[in-house]
Structure formats: structure tokens, C-alpha cells
Amino acid sequence: MSNVAVVGAGQTHHARRRTDVSQVGLAREAAVRALQDAELTMDDIDSVIVATGPVLFAAVNQPEKWLVDALGARLKPVVRVTSGGGTGLAGALAAVNQIKGGFAERVLVVAYDKLSEGALQYSISTLYDPFWGREFAVGIMGFSAAYWKARMDLLGHTEEAAALVSVKNHRNALLNPYAHVRKEVTVEDVLASRPLCWPIKLLDVPPISDGACAVILAGEDAAKRSADPAWIRGMAYYSEGENAADRSMIQSEPLRIAAEKVYREAGISNPRRQVDVVEVQEPYTCFELSYYEGLGLCPPGGAAQLIESGATQIDGDIPVNPSGGCMGANPIGATALIRLAEIAQQVRGRAGAYQIPDAKVGLMQAGGGWANLRGVAVVSSTKN
Amino acid sequence: MSQLFTSPDVPQVLTTTLSIPYTLTPGGAAGQFLAGLAERRILGSRCEPCARTVVPAQDVCGRCGEQTPDLVELPHGGTVTSWTAHQGRVVAKIRLDGADADLLHVVAAEPGAVEVGDRVAADWAAEPTGWITDLAAFTPGRARSGPAEATPVARAETSVEMVPYRLDLTYHHAYGPYYGRMFDELGSFSRLMGSRCSSCHRVLLPARAICDVCFARTDQFDEVSDTGVLQAFSVIHMEFVGQTRKPPYVYAEIVLDGSSTRLIHTVAGDFDLADAASTLSIGMKVKAVWKPESERVGTLEDIAYFEPVIP
Amino acid sequence: MQRRISRVAIVSVAQTRLRPSWDRLQHVDLIGSAVTDVLKGTGVTMRDIDFVIDCGSDVLDGRSISNCGFLGAMGGHHKEESRVEEDGLWGAVYGVTKILAGPASIGLVVAYSKPSESDVSAYYSTLADPFYQRPVGLNHRVASGLAAREYLRAHGLDPEVLDAPAAAAWRNAAANPYVEVADAPDAATVASGGLVADPLREHHVSRNVDGAVAVLLAAEHIAERITPAPVWVTGMGSAMDSQMLTDRRPGELEAAAAAAGTAYRRAGVTDPASLALAEVSATSVAEELMVLEALGLAPRGHGASLYGDDSPVAVNPSGGAIPADPVMATGLVRLAEATRRLTAANATTSRAVVHGAGGIGMQNHCVFTLEV
């Protein structure tokens, strides 16, 4: 089976509001940077996959139809894959399949959201069944906070442990030139911050950002012409019926299934030892704790201890979100692809000030919806 | 009695409207084009390699994909190259003099009075609003304003940075057989009815035809209790556009006795919401508090809230 | 060592009847019906299916990430599932590439819509950029009217040339058990219909219908165990044109031709007329003729000739998209229709071309070639 690699990645300088570019202008910036990073032009691209958040975020239905011109992709295959917050990874997975399936040799994946333009919580609340429950919807924050409270009681994911995630990711974001939020916070700041949906407080929540990311994936022959490809060693994206009978809300089943599949493909049996760097998409701090367990970085119920131990700090043995994660920037539709771009740049040695020394194997996680869409990928500087 | 129950032969729908506010940024060339309209200038963009001037101005040439930083001010007159009339309105492609591509706009004329090849001229709105409709329409006849030919201009200094916008979308969601029965029972008897999976025998609420886990059909409706277990909760302090109730309140996920799924609702009662975090606990028994019968409308909000059951 | 998959087949198709309004059923009912039916008689159970690709529209459904709400009905629980927010034929592209990529070997592609529940005109107008095209009233009807005028002018044709193909589409649809047609108009009725988007009349433009369609795809080594008559996907291509209507070439569909070129190259098709069955999508009869010409089935300006009794190609024997356009599912319905005809006991051809489209004025195009 042919291999696929990331050969270029780029992102915008994320911000609360960009009034100098339109949605498509923003997406173009990331695409241009990815092409420069890969030393390619649009002529080298066979196919484009666009990934954005739900269309009601942005008042533009099927925005790839608008984006095609800004990308200079006229008359190429262009399609949009969407899957809530994890959409960027769902898009990358579609690209991997296009390449392995012989449909394209190089695919440009572009993901973005310009959240300043919409009414975020209102738009997200339309995720709820119009007949049943929408009247109680609080975006996805009320839901996420509710199950954090449950995990707090059952797994010890305390407010203090989540605050440590906020402190770590905010500090890491100081090193990231593309980050939107660059300010140091303390555990005390987080705990004292205004409750939005208790136990979620203001500093447990990432910013709302305008931003875009683009990644270029290439098949084995094309990737070999790249100086430093980041090989995709495994990638999967699984779903779960959001109100299925006895759905486990404490440990994510789709995350477990996706991680198992990807680890098997990548030959990973002990991620804590075998992975050098991790990027997770944490829409709220509590989710990062949950992912530690779902990804097998620690046993169930061990997340608070893992963050307290310092292991996931940038200089720890299993650094998580050295880029600052979503705390640094959160253009929702782009965040999953940003996580993939970040681990690719890490194993390519291009992560700049937050480069993990000698990183060879990177792990990323992303997801969306009712926490029922979950994906995982592993990239490596070596093919196998 | 609910309408559904009394007239089961009439298809029933739930009408909802989404009315979402936006603040859109045209950016780059579009921002300058729109700002130009306030000065009654029509700006196009010029791609030198493709030797094309397109209008309205674009940041990127649609043909070659390269940036087109050169702006051109175009005459206000042009020729109709194509038109249609839809719902009494003529929309046309207009080739402005000096442009190499058409502009899509409205022609203020009766459908029968427009032909391909007709000359038309820009007609301006009295008060600019920052939208393309500041150029209100084109009208038959010769232009009486604007430059005589396409004229290169420096990047405009003014730009429209943000324009308010709203999407209003209305839906008529069908109830279908499962929700129809479920809401009938709720509206007529204040009863919560789920459907039972023919394979795993678990009861699913809201009722549905197919069990998510087994992909087996459900084969009977079963009544679900209005008591249950608080599976998760949070305390809402945040306010946002489109919110249906005033904070603070409790967002609750409850598994009702006799069902295996989560119900989204709120918990209240004889406690101070400020103390909800310590008063409520995961796994606690809760019971529905129904609104007075006269206030029930056959929705989930017939249950005013769930209250903790003190053993 | 993983098996290298060289071919993918359509092994089963199913769909609901297409009706102007399925007002007594929900999306999940339509989806569940199509998905249940597509498994019937195949020996495949939901447990055997490796992945689900679904195509639908949040804007039509009135719900963000609407696939989340419909996962159970499409069997997506604890499976690899992705939403392609485009016509279902692009979902099929994803499905085929995923099986060719391995290790997945059986995939389900689902597309659905209930335009009766929403405002289709708003669905289309919100596809336009918000600054230049949306405020001046662009929607699918305006785009079709402009395209029709440009097509007729480019080839010196009278609008009457559209009447016979429209009547043929409605006649075929009336004979199709999967399409609800109360009264099929003849050419004279078409000609006397009210103008909807000058020069297009009522029966020249697509009628939106509700429905769902499901297609089961399988790798070569499994396909022949599931069905005695697998329909092989021999080629696929897609291409998107400019978003600006004014930046597209008038009178033709350049992107459809590009998509067909790719599909034909992959399939080794040198004479498109050898594809004796064509199931194509369009939002108006004029655009249907433009599609046929872009697919190389007729010379430019001669698409209408393909509707005669002596036509070398059977065009839309299902009726096509004019009498029945379940937006987002239309192209995948074409794939299902072509599959049924290729595998029918009285099949007259072994090769087909299938076309789907998306966007205003058919901005995006996808082409499949099939063979039994």
C-alpha cells in the first residue's frame, strides 16, 4: 500500500477579528503559506478539499464554491468535507483516501472559520433536535460542562487539574507566532475567572478566532521529492450515535476505537513511550484531561495526576499542545487541521520556538459534534 | 388535547425560524469596490498576464489564480449580454465599457423591454449603505456620469470593513410517525413514550424507528417514567444571542427511569441556583414538575423543570 | 500483507420514492428506509459495513451538523463516518477512493433531502457570495434562465427546442415507479407553461422532491460474492468552475467537460457515444443539453437530438432531474438508476455515464463511468 505524507503546511496569524480580509481571503493566506512551505504551486495540486465549521457559523452555504476562485483552483476537483469541530481532520482523511485510492497525487486541504462574523453559541445551538431539547441548548458548552462535572466526580478531573491545562497551554502559546491569545495565566486566575457554564469558567475556554490552516498531502512518489515529509502512519475518524442507548459519556468510545485503529496501523503499543509530541483539540480545558485517558497516555482516572506531574509540559516526557492548542487560537473549523499541521511541523523540525528536540513521532486528536465525532492521527519522520 | 391527536389525518409540522445576525467583512478588493460605490465609482480589477479587466473588483484573477492588485475605474455604461426575468425582476449580465467580463446586476425594466445588445447605464441609490445595491440597478439608455473609458486608479483609500447581515431561514419539520405518536401522548396525556429496540430491548427516548447501536427496528412504544437520574449537569451563567431562558439556570442531562437515553432539560426547585453546584449531585434522583394543565402545549416545556427527590 | 484493491463495484442500490413532499415522514425515516432496503438480499449486515459517507445540507435540514442527528438511521454508530456536503455523487467518489485505499472493503453512501421542509431558493441564494451576487437576486432559477438564454443564443436556437426534451423527461419520470408524477405534460403543455426564468417555462426547470438514496460499494474480491451482477466503477472525475457566474464561459459547461475528460481518461473511454446510457443531473432542460454536450455525447448545440427514437444514447430513461430533483441526492439517484438499468434482465447496454452537479448554475460537476 502506498504511503502518504504531509509535505507542506501553513496557517494565518489568528485574531479575534480580521477586518482586512473576507472569509475566502483568509483561507487563501493559509493556502499560499502551505504552498510556499512545500515549494509547490497550485499547478502541482490535483485536488482540493475544503473543511470548515457548520455553514450557519458564517452565512455562506457551501463556502468552497466561493473559495475556489481565491485559491486559483478553477476546474480542479474541489469538495467540502465537514464534521463539526473535527472537520479539518475529516478533510485530511478524505485527502489521504484520494491519494491512496489513486484519485490524486497531491491534495491541498484548506480549513478555516471566521467566527467574528457570526453568532457562535446561537449557531452551535442549532445542532440540537428542533423538536427535542433545542430550547435548553447552550451551544455545546452547557453539555460539555455537564459531563466535565460528571468526570470530576467519577475520574477526579478537578477544576485545579483543568486550570493547569489552561496555564500550560496559555504559556506555550507565548512561543507561537500564529497564536491569537498570548498572555500568561495562573491557576488562581483560572479558578477565579467568571463562570460561564460552571464548572467551565472563562479561562477554561479558548478564544473565538478568525483563522485558517492549509496542509498539502502527497503520495509516496511525490513526497519523496520533498526534503522532509511527515509520513502519515495512521489516521481514523469515528462517529457515535449522539443519543444511542447507554452511550458512555465518561470515556469516549469513538476516541478509543479511533486510537486503537491508528496505533495498530502505526505500530504503537505504548503511546506514552513511543510518541514524542501530542497536539489535541481542546474546546475546553476539561477535554484535554479526558483525551489523556482516551489516547492511553495515562490510565482512566489518571489525567489529573498526569498534568500535575508536569509530563505534558513542553519539557515533559510527553508534551501536549506545545503550540498552545486551542487556547492560543480557536478558529473552530480550522483547529483540527492546525493540530495535524503542528505535529507534522514538529516531526519535520519546523516548529520554531516550540520545537520538541528530536521529535520523530507525533500524535494528534480532534473531534466535534456532541463529543461523538472523534479522530486520531500519527505522523512520523520515517515511513515505517 | 393536542392537534395531532385530534386530527391524525392532517400532516403535522413544527415551524421554526432561525434568525441569525452576522457582521460580514468584504475585505480587499470587495471592500474597496463597495466603498467606491458610495462615491459613485465602479471599480474593477486588472490581471495583466491574462489581459483581463473584471468587475466587480476581485483580489484574485479567477482564470490564473494570481493576485490582481491593479484597480481600474470603469465607465457607467454598458451592454446587456444576457438576461432573465424571475418573479418580475430582470437580472442581467452587463458588459461595462472597457471591461473584459460581465457584471451581474438588476435591470430596472419590464421583462419584455430588454434585449441582448441593449445599452444600459448605472442608476444610483440615494443613500449609500455599503452594499452592492448602492448601485441600485441599471436602466436602459446612455450613461450620463462616470469616466469615458477604463482608467487605472491607485488603491482606494477607503474600504468597507464590515457590513451587518442577517439570515432568516424558516423550516417546517415533519413530525413523522414516531415523533407524532410521542408528541400526541405528551400533549394529550402528559406521558413520555419511547420506542423499544427489537434486538437489545432498550427503550429509546425520543422515540425512533431504528436503534443506533443495533441497527434493528424498534417494535413497540413504551411509557417512560417522569422520574430519573441526573446523569450530568452544569450551571449556566452565560448569556448569548438566541438564548431561550434567562441565566442562571441548570443545564441537565437526565436518564428517565425505563429509558436508556439522555433527556436534556433543566433542574430547579426549592434551592438557590447560586448553590446548584453543591446542592445537586451526579446520580441524584429527580422528578418532573409539570406545568398546570392549562399551560401545557405538548412540548418538552410542559415539564417546567425537574426537581431533586429528597429521599 | 494487505490485499491491493484494483476495482470497486456498486453491489446494491435503494431509494425511497421521490415525491414533492414526504410530509408524514422525517429525514431519519427516509434515510432509514433506503439504508434498510440497500442491505436486503445482499447478505451484508450493518456490522459488515466498514464506513458510511453521507451527503446532505445543514441549510436544507435546518440543523447544524445535521448528520449527527441522523447517524443512527444511516448505521453510522461506531463506524468511520464522514459528511460530504455536496451532491451524493461526490460521496460515492469518497467511498470508491476509500475502498481503493484499503483496508476498508464495504462502504455505504447515503444522500437525502427534504426540500419541502425549507426554502430552496434560500438554499441556493446562500450559495452565492454575500457581497456581489447574492444581493442582486442570484438564485438557481436566475442562473438557469441566464444559462438557457446564453445556450440558445450561442447556437442560434429557438426556445422551442427545449420543449421536446422536457416532455420526454416528464414522460420517462411518469413511467418510473420511483418518481411521483401526477400529470406528465406533453410538448404542447410544456410550451404553454408560465415563464419561470425567461426563456424557461414551468416544466423546463427542475422540480424539487423529497427522498433518500443509498448505494453499497464493495471491493472486487467481495463484490462478486454479494451479487452476480456487480456494476464496476471504471472512471471518476470532478471539476469546479468559478463562483462568479460572469467568469464562466457562456453557453457551455467547461467544468462538466473537464470532469468527463478525467473520468474518460481513467476508464479508457475514447468514444463517449459507446456509453449508451446516460443519467445526468440539471436544474433546467437547457443545462441538461449543455451537460450532454459537455460529456461528448452530442456536438455543441445538438444535445436535443439525443432525445429522438434513433438516439445512440438513452438519455435519462429515469426522467432525470427535471421532474425530480432531490437536491444533494440527485446525482446519487442517477447512479442508482443507471445501476438498476445496467443490471436489469432486459438491459440493452453494458456501459453507462452518470453525472451529478452542485452549486448555483451548476458550478460543480462529477462524472462516473460504469460497466457490467
Short mmCIF file of C-alpha atoms in Angstrom, two decimals, chain A residues 17-23 25 28 55-60 66 69-74 114 116-119 121-123 125-126 128-139 141-147 149-150 153-154 194-199 241-247 249 370, chain B residues 14 16-28 60-63 65-67 161-162 165 167 169 173-175 179 182-183 186 192 202 204-206 208 212-213 231-238 240-242 244-245 249 251 253 260-266 277 280 282 299-301:
data_model
loop_
_atom_site.label_atom_id
_atom_site.label_comp_id
_atom_site.label_asym_id
_atom_site.label_seq_id
_atom_site.Cartn_x
_atom_site.Cartn_y
_atom_site.Cartn_z
CA ARG A 17 -11.42 39.80 14.16
CA ARG A 18 -9.79 40.31 10.81
CA THR A 19 -11.46 43.21 9.04
CA ASP A 20 -8.88 43.33 6.26
CA VAL A 21 -9.83 40.06 4.60
CA SER A 22 -13.01 38.20 3.72
CA GLN A 23 -13.58 34.57 4.65
CA GLY A 25 -9.18 35.87 1.60
CA ARG A 28 -6.15 31.91 0.72
CA VAL A 55 -22.24 26.76 7.47
CA LEU A 56 -24.51 28.63 9.85
CA PHE A 57 -21.35 29.94 11.56
CA ALA A 58 -20.72 32.08 8.53
CA ALA A 59 -23.83 32.90 6.46
CA VAL A 60 -22.31 31.22 3.42
CA TRP A 66 -16.81 30.85 -3.11
CA ASP A 69 -11.51 31.43 -7.14
CA ALA A 70 -9.47 32.74 -4.23
CA LEU A 71 -7.44 29.51 -4.37
CA GLY A 72 -6.96 29.62 -8.11
CA ALA A 73 -8.47 26.13 -8.20
CA ARG A 74 -10.89 26.64 -11.07
CA LYS A 114 -14.10 33.41 10.57
CA SER A 116 -16.05 37.01 14.35
CA GLU A 117 -18.67 37.28 11.63
CA GLY A 118 -21.34 35.09 13.23
CA ALA A 119 -23.27 34.39 16.42
CA GLN A 121 -23.47 29.98 20.51
CA TYR A 122 -26.70 30.53 18.57
CA SER A 123 -25.30 28.72 15.55
CA SER A 125 -27.29 25.53 19.44
CA THR A 126 -28.89 24.60 16.12
CA TYR A 128 -29.89 20.28 18.80
CA ASP A 129 -33.03 18.48 17.60
CA PRO A 130 -35.57 21.23 16.85
CA PHE A 131 -38.30 19.15 18.50
CA TRP A 132 -36.45 17.87 21.48
CA GLY A 133 -34.00 19.80 23.58
CA ARG A 134 -33.07 22.79 21.41
CA GLU A 135 -34.96 25.02 23.85
CA PHE A 136 -32.37 24.14 26.51
CA ALA A 137 -29.30 24.38 24.28
CA VAL A 138 -26.26 26.37 25.37
CA GLY A 139 -24.12 25.83 22.34
CA MET A 141 -20.66 24.46 26.30
CA GLY A 142 -23.55 23.57 28.64
CA PHE A 143 -23.30 19.96 27.53
CA SER A 144 -19.51 19.85 27.84
CA ALA A 145 -19.57 21.40 31.29
CA ALA A 146 -22.21 18.92 32.44
CA TYR A 147 -20.09 15.91 31.58
CA LYS A 149 -18.83 17.74 36.28
CA ALA A 150 -19.61 14.01 35.90
CA ASP A 153 -16.86 13.18 40.38
CA LEU A 154 -16.00 9.87 38.75
CA ARG A 194 -16.04 34.21 35.68
CA PRO A 195 -18.17 31.08 35.48
CA LEU A 196 -19.81 30.73 32.04
CA CYS A 197 -21.27 27.27 32.35
CA TRP A 198 -19.99 26.07 35.69
CA PRO A 199 -17.67 24.23 36.08
CA GLY A 241 -24.99 7.93 17.75
CA GLU A 242 -25.33 11.07 19.88
CA ASN A 243 -28.24 9.71 21.87
CA ALA A 244 -27.61 6.00 21.49
CA ALA A 245 -28.73 3.71 24.28
CA ASP A 246 -26.34 3.68 27.24
CA ARG A 247 -23.85 5.89 25.44
CA MET A 249 -20.21 9.88 28.32
CA TRP A 370 -21.78 16.13 20.65
CA LEU B 14 -43.17 22.11 13.57
CA THR B 16 -39.09 27.02 13.31
CA THR B 17 -37.25 30.12 12.24
CA LEU B 18 -33.56 30.74 12.51
CA SER B 19 -32.77 34.42 12.50
CA ILE B 20 -29.03 34.72 12.84
CA PRO B 21 -27.17 38.04 12.88
CA TYR B 22 -23.79 38.37 11.17
CA THR B 23 -21.16 41.03 10.64
CA LEU B 24 -19.51 40.30 7.32
CA THR B 25 -16.16 41.56 6.08
CA PRO B 26 -15.81 42.03 2.34
CA GLY B 27 -12.04 42.50 2.62
CA GLY B 28 -9.53 43.60 -0.02
CA VAL B 60 -7.52 37.13 -7.31
CA CYS B 61 -7.89 36.51 -11.03
CA GLY B 62 -10.42 33.72 -11.47
CA ARG B 63 -8.52 32.49 -14.53
CA GLY B 65 -5.28 32.41 -9.63
CA GLU B 66 -2.75 35.23 -9.23
CA GLN B 67 -3.43 38.33 -7.16
CA GLU B 161 -14.67 46.80 6.57
CA MET B 162 -17.86 45.36 8.00
CA TYR B 165 -26.26 40.92 7.71
CA LEU B 167 -30.01 35.12 7.68
CA LEU B 169 -34.48 30.73 7.44
CA HIS B 173 -40.10 20.00 10.23
CA ALA B 174 -42.32 16.96 9.77
CA TYR B 175 -43.26 15.06 12.92
CA TYR B 179 -42.41 11.94 16.93
CA MET B 182 -44.62 10.73 21.06
CA PHE B 183 -45.93 14.29 20.98
CA LEU B 186 -47.18 14.12 25.61
CA LEU B 192 -43.40 10.33 27.79
CA ARG B 202 -33.66 -0.93 25.47
CA LEU B 204 -35.07 4.99 23.34
CA LEU B 205 -36.33 8.49 24.05
CA PRO B 206 -37.05 10.41 21.88
CA ARG B 208 -37.23 6.45 16.84
CA ASP B 212 -28.50 3.41 16.81
CA VAL B 213 -26.47 0.61 18.39
CA GLN B 231 -26.54 11.96 34.68
CA ALA B 232 -24.79 15.30 34.27
CA PHE B 233 -25.40 18.99 34.88
CA SER B 234 -23.86 22.41 34.59
CA VAL B 235 -24.90 25.83 35.79
CA ILE B 236 -25.47 28.34 33.03
CA HIS B 237 -24.33 31.88 33.75
CA MET B 238 -23.51 32.91 30.21
CA PHE B 240 -25.89 34.70 24.27
CA VAL B 241 -27.88 35.70 21.20
CA GLY B 242 -30.80 33.36 20.62
CA THR B 244 -34.41 30.97 25.29
CA ARG B 245 -34.18 31.47 29.05
CA TYR B 249 -30.25 28.08 35.27
CA TYR B 251 -28.49 22.54 32.08
CA GLU B 253 -28.98 15.57 31.24
CA SER B 260 -31.60 4.17 28.22
CA THR B 261 -31.03 7.56 26.63
CA ARG B 262 -30.34 11.10 27.78
CA LEU B 263 -33.01 13.75 28.10
CA ILE B 264 -31.94 17.39 28.04
CA HIS B 265 -33.81 19.59 30.50
CA THR B 266 -33.34 21.84 33.49
CA ALA B 277 -23.17 23.22 42.26
CA LEU B 280 -27.08 18.92 43.07
CA ILE B 282 -24.43 13.37 39.74
CA THR B 299 -43.73 20.04 24.12
CA LEU B 300 -40.89 19.19 26.49
CA GLU B 301 -41.53 22.52 28.15
#
